[in-house]
Amino acid sequence: METTLHRQLKEHYGGEAACCEVRLGGYRIDAVVNGQLIEVQSAPLGAIRDKVRTLVEQHDVLVIKPLAARKTLIKLKKKNGPVVSTRASPRRETVCDLFIELVNFVPLFPHPRLTLDVLLTEQEEDRVPVLRRRRRGKDYRVLDRRLVTVVETHRFRTADDVLELLPADLPAEFTTADLARLLSIPRWLAQKMAYCLRRMEAIEVVGVSARSRLYQRRKDARAA
């Protein structure tokens, strides 16, 4: 079932010139504008990797990935029922959260016919309680998500675009611990970031320091 967030972003990018919900080669495309195929992906990027790989063989493709920089959680008593509570989610996603999913998409990205727009958004999320939940399952079910506003847009076409996310004060040779500290992210996320950049051939391993891999930008390596 399409969420309001998905529909809003599809309309935002498509506009009046878009042909929406187009069938193409056995796939359903969210929108087509001036020959470019537009796919809004709130679910994990890996889920559309094979689809996009097929589409870029003959078409330019724009994948839109929304992240929730701010989210308001609205708890309803039941579907279409009264609001029980409203609170801000403690989870605030940043552009670095892209790498959680990019590890399963990097075999395809970058590609000359592929553009990735990562949107930092403010969202609202409607939830209802689950009366009988599975063991260790969530005690709520998400009914809908809505876009309040787009806070920032990050567009990626090449590995150099992704390299721009590295902090300016990063040493020429660095570890994932350096990345984590300078970007204020967990070490495990910095490791995913390094993995993706290595797969893109944007950075390379140049040694080991205190049992941690040392990396540097490939352009730094060529200049050495």
Short mmCIF file of C-alpha atoms in Angstrom, two decimals:
data_model
loop_
_atom_site.label_atom_id
_atom_site.label_comp_id
_atom_site.label_asym_id
_atom_site.label_seq_id
_atom_site.Cartn_x
_atom_site.Cartn_y
_atom_site.Cartn_z
CA MET A 1 0.00 0.00 0.00
CA GLU A 2 1.38 3.39 -1.02
CA THR A 3 2.11 5.77 1.84
CA THR A 4 1.28 9.44 1.70
CA LEU A 5 5.02 10.15 1.88
CA HIS A 6 5.63 8.08 -1.25
CA ARG A 7 2.82 9.82 -3.16
CA GLN A 8 3.96 13.29 -2.06
CA LEU A 9 7.54 12.72 -3.21
CA LYS A 10 6.37 11.21 -6.49
CA GLU A 11 4.24 14.28 -7.17
CA HIS A 12 7.00 16.63 -6.00
CA TYR A 13 9.54 15.22 -8.45
CA GLY A 14 7.12 14.43 -11.22
CA GLY A 15 5.06 17.59 -11.29
CA GLU A 16 2.48 18.18 -13.97
CA ALA A 17 4.80 16.93 -16.72
CA ALA A 18 5.09 13.46 -15.22
CA CYS A 19 3.56 10.26 -16.46
CA CYS A 20 2.91 8.35 -13.23
CA GLU A 21 2.64 4.63 -12.59
CA VAL A 22 4.03 3.68 -15.99
CA ARG A 23 4.45 0.05 -17.03
CA LEU A 24 7.84 -0.59 -18.64
CA GLY A 25 9.34 -3.96 -19.43
CA GLY A 26 7.34 -5.74 -16.76
CA TYR A 27 8.13 -3.10 -14.13
CA ARG A 28 5.96 -0.36 -12.69
CA ILE A 29 7.77 2.99 -12.69
CA ASP A 30 6.71 5.67 -10.20
CA ALA A 31 7.07 8.52 -12.71
CA VAL A 32 8.68 9.42 -16.02
CA VAL A 33 9.80 13.01 -16.70
CA ASN A 34 11.49 14.00 -19.96
CA GLY A 35 12.55 10.40 -20.51
CA GLN A 36 14.07 9.97 -17.02
CA LEU A 37 12.62 7.18 -14.88
CA ILE A 38 11.92 8.20 -11.28
CA GLU A 39 11.75 5.70 -8.43
CA VAL A 40 10.86 6.72 -4.86
CA GLN A 41 12.28 4.16 -2.42
CA SER A 42 11.36 4.43 1.27
CA ALA A 43 12.14 0.72 1.76
CA PRO A 44 15.75 -0.56 1.63
CA LEU A 45 17.65 0.30 -1.57
CA GLY A 46 18.74 -3.31 -1.97
CA ALA A 47 15.13 -4.25 -2.71
CA ILE A 48 15.21 -2.41 -6.06
CA ARG A 49 18.83 -3.13 -7.03
CA ASP A 50 17.99 -5.74 -9.67
CA LYS A 51 15.15 -3.62 -11.02
CA VAL A 52 17.35 -0.56 -11.37
CA ARG A 53 20.19 -2.62 -12.88
CA THR A 54 17.83 -3.67 -15.66
CA LEU A 55 16.40 -0.19 -16.19
CA VAL A 56 19.76 1.60 -16.51
CA GLU A 57 20.68 -0.59 -19.45
CA GLN A 58 18.49 1.61 -21.63
CA HIS A 59 17.25 4.52 -19.49
CA ASP A 60 18.39 7.30 -17.18
CA VAL A 61 17.11 6.56 -13.68
CA LEU A 62 16.68 8.80 -10.64
CA VAL A 63 16.27 7.02 -7.30
CA ILE A 64 14.88 9.11 -4.44
CA LYS A 65 15.71 7.94 -0.92
CA PRO A 66 14.02 9.83 1.95
CA LEU A 67 15.56 9.79 5.43
CA ALA A 68 13.84 11.13 8.53
CA ALA A 69 15.95 13.91 10.01
CA ARG A 70 12.96 14.69 12.25
CA LYS A 71 9.88 12.58 12.86
CA THR A 72 6.73 13.17 14.88
CA LEU A 73 5.14 9.96 16.17
CA ILE A 74 1.35 10.12 16.38
CA LYS A 75 -0.26 7.30 18.34
CA LEU A 76 -3.91 6.57 17.53
CA LYS A 77 -6.26 4.51 19.66
CA LYS A 78 -7.22 2.58 16.54
CA LYS A 79 -7.33 3.08 12.79
CA ASN A 80 -9.28 6.29 12.08
CA GLY A 81 -9.60 6.69 15.84
CA PRO A 82 -8.66 9.57 18.17
CA VAL A 83 -5.08 10.62 18.84
CA VAL A 84 -3.74 9.17 22.10
CA SER A 85 -0.35 10.88 22.17
CA THR A 86 2.11 12.84 20.06
CA ARG A 87 5.86 12.92 20.59
CA ALA A 88 9.09 13.56 18.75
CA SER A 89 11.07 10.48 17.77
CA PRO A 90 14.51 10.33 19.41
CA ARG A 91 15.88 8.84 16.17
CA ARG A 92 17.31 11.50 13.86
CA GLU A 93 18.74 10.22 10.61
CA THR A 94 21.59 11.96 8.81
CA VAL A 95 22.99 11.55 5.32
CA CYS A 96 25.50 9.06 6.79
CA ASP A 97 22.60 6.67 7.43
CA LEU A 98 22.53 6.17 3.68
CA PHE A 99 25.45 3.74 4.07
CA ILE A 100 23.32 1.31 6.09
CA GLU A 101 21.56 0.51 2.81
CA LEU A 102 24.21 1.46 0.29
CA VAL A 103 26.21 -1.66 1.20
CA ASN A 104 23.58 -3.65 -0.72
CA PHE A 105 23.31 -1.10 -3.56
CA VAL A 106 26.98 -0.29 -4.18
CA PRO A 107 27.44 -3.17 -6.67
CA LEU A 108 25.31 -0.98 -8.97
CA PHE A 109 26.26 2.54 -7.84
CA PRO A 110 27.86 4.57 -9.30
CA HIS A 111 26.58 4.11 -12.83
CA PRO A 112 26.61 6.73 -15.63
CA ARG A 113 22.85 6.49 -16.05
CA LEU A 114 21.98 6.47 -12.35
CA THR A 115 21.37 9.43 -10.02
CA LEU A 116 20.65 9.05 -6.31
CA ASP A 117 18.88 11.82 -4.39
CA VAL A 118 19.00 11.45 -0.60
CA LEU A 119 16.45 13.66 1.10
CA LEU A 120 16.65 14.65 4.75
CA THR A 121 13.03 15.19 5.64
CA GLU A 122 10.66 16.05 8.43
CA GLN A 123 7.93 13.43 8.65
CA GLU A 124 4.83 12.47 10.59
CA GLU A 125 4.12 8.81 11.35
CA ASP A 126 0.74 7.42 12.40
CA ARG A 127 0.82 4.33 14.65
CA VAL A 128 -1.76 2.06 16.21
CA PRO A 129 -1.14 -0.50 18.99
CA VAL A 130 -0.84 -4.19 18.18
CA LEU A 131 -2.98 -6.24 20.55
CA ARG A 132 -1.28 -9.54 19.85
CA ARG A 133 2.33 -9.11 18.91
CA ARG A 134 4.87 -11.77 18.07
CA ARG A 135 7.70 -12.47 20.45
CA ARG A 136 10.18 -9.58 20.35
CA GLY A 137 7.95 -7.86 17.84
CA LYS A 138 6.92 -4.23 17.89
CA ASP A 139 3.93 -3.22 19.98
CA TYR A 140 2.64 -0.94 17.23
CA ARG A 141 1.85 -0.93 13.52
CA VAL A 142 2.62 1.97 11.20
CA LEU A 143 -0.47 3.17 9.36
CA ASP A 144 1.00 5.97 7.30
CA ARG A 145 3.90 8.37 6.89
CA ARG A 146 3.57 11.94 5.66
CA LEU A 147 6.07 14.48 4.41
CA VAL A 148 6.10 17.76 6.34
CA THR A 149 9.08 19.34 4.57
CA VAL A 150 12.35 18.53 2.82
CA VAL A 151 15.19 19.86 4.97
CA GLU A 152 18.16 19.02 2.70
CA THR A 153 18.81 17.30 -0.62
CA HIS A 154 22.05 15.46 -1.37
CA ARG A 155 22.55 14.39 -4.99
CA PHE A 156 25.02 11.63 -5.87
CA ARG A 157 26.09 10.66 -9.38
CA THR A 158 29.74 9.69 -8.94
CA ALA A 159 32.11 8.33 -6.32
CA ASP A 160 33.56 11.85 -6.01
CA ASP A 161 30.12 13.07 -4.93
CA VAL A 162 30.14 10.52 -2.11
CA LEU A 163 33.70 11.49 -1.14
CA GLU A 164 32.39 14.99 -0.41
CA LEU A 165 30.80 13.51 2.72
CA LEU A 166 34.22 12.90 4.26
CA PRO A 167 35.11 15.54 6.87
CA ALA A 168 37.49 18.29 5.74
CA ASP A 169 39.83 17.67 8.68
CA LEU A 170 40.17 13.94 8.00
CA PRO A 171 43.86 12.92 7.95
CA ALA A 172 45.38 11.87 4.64
CA GLU A 173 45.63 8.37 6.12
CA PHE A 174 42.71 7.46 8.34
CA THR A 175 40.89 4.62 10.08
CA THR A 176 37.21 4.02 10.58
CA ALA A 177 37.73 5.22 14.15
CA ASP A 178 38.78 8.59 12.70
CA LEU A 179 35.67 8.64 10.53
CA ALA A 180 33.43 7.79 13.48
CA ARG A 181 34.97 10.47 15.69
CA LEU A 182 34.94 13.30 13.15
CA LEU A 183 31.46 12.53 11.81
CA SER A 184 30.00 11.75 15.27
CA ILE A 185 28.67 8.40 14.09
CA PRO A 186 29.01 4.85 15.51
CA ARG A 187 32.11 2.88 14.51
CA TRP A 188 29.97 0.20 12.81
CA LEU A 189 28.45 2.87 10.54
CA ALA A 190 31.89 4.26 9.71
CA GLN A 191 32.91 0.72 8.71
CA LYS A 192 29.97 0.49 6.32
CA MET A 193 30.96 3.86 4.88
CA ALA A 194 34.54 2.69 4.32
CA TYR A 195 33.31 -0.55 2.73
CA CYS A 196 31.14 1.36 0.25
CA LEU A 197 33.89 3.81 -0.65
CA ARG A 198 36.29 0.91 -1.24
CA ARG A 199 33.78 -0.81 -3.53
CA MET A 200 33.48 2.48 -5.44
CA GLU A 201 37.30 2.57 -5.69
CA ALA A 202 37.20 6.00 -4.04
CA ILE A 203 39.52 4.98 -1.19
CA GLU A 204 42.04 2.18 -0.74
CA VAL A 205 43.81 0.36 2.07
CA VAL A 206 47.40 1.54 2.51
CA GLY A 207 48.41 -0.15 5.73
CA VAL A 208 47.50 -1.12 9.28
CA SER A 209 47.64 0.93 12.48
CA ALA A 210 46.91 -0.61 15.89
CA ARG A 211 45.17 -3.55 14.14
CA SER A 212 42.92 -1.14 12.21
CA ARG A 213 43.08 -0.68 8.46
CA LEU A 214 44.53 2.58 7.21
CA TYR A 215 42.74 4.16 4.26
CA GLN A 216 43.38 7.09 1.97
CA ARG A 217 41.59 8.68 -0.94
CA ARG A 218 42.68 7.16 -4.23
CA LYS A 219 43.57 10.60 -5.62
CA ASP A 220 45.92 11.05 -2.63
CA ALA A 221 47.45 7.66 -3.43
CA ARG A 222 48.04 8.63 -7.08
CA ALA A 223 49.64 11.89 -6.01
CA ALA A 224 51.99 10.15 -3.56
#
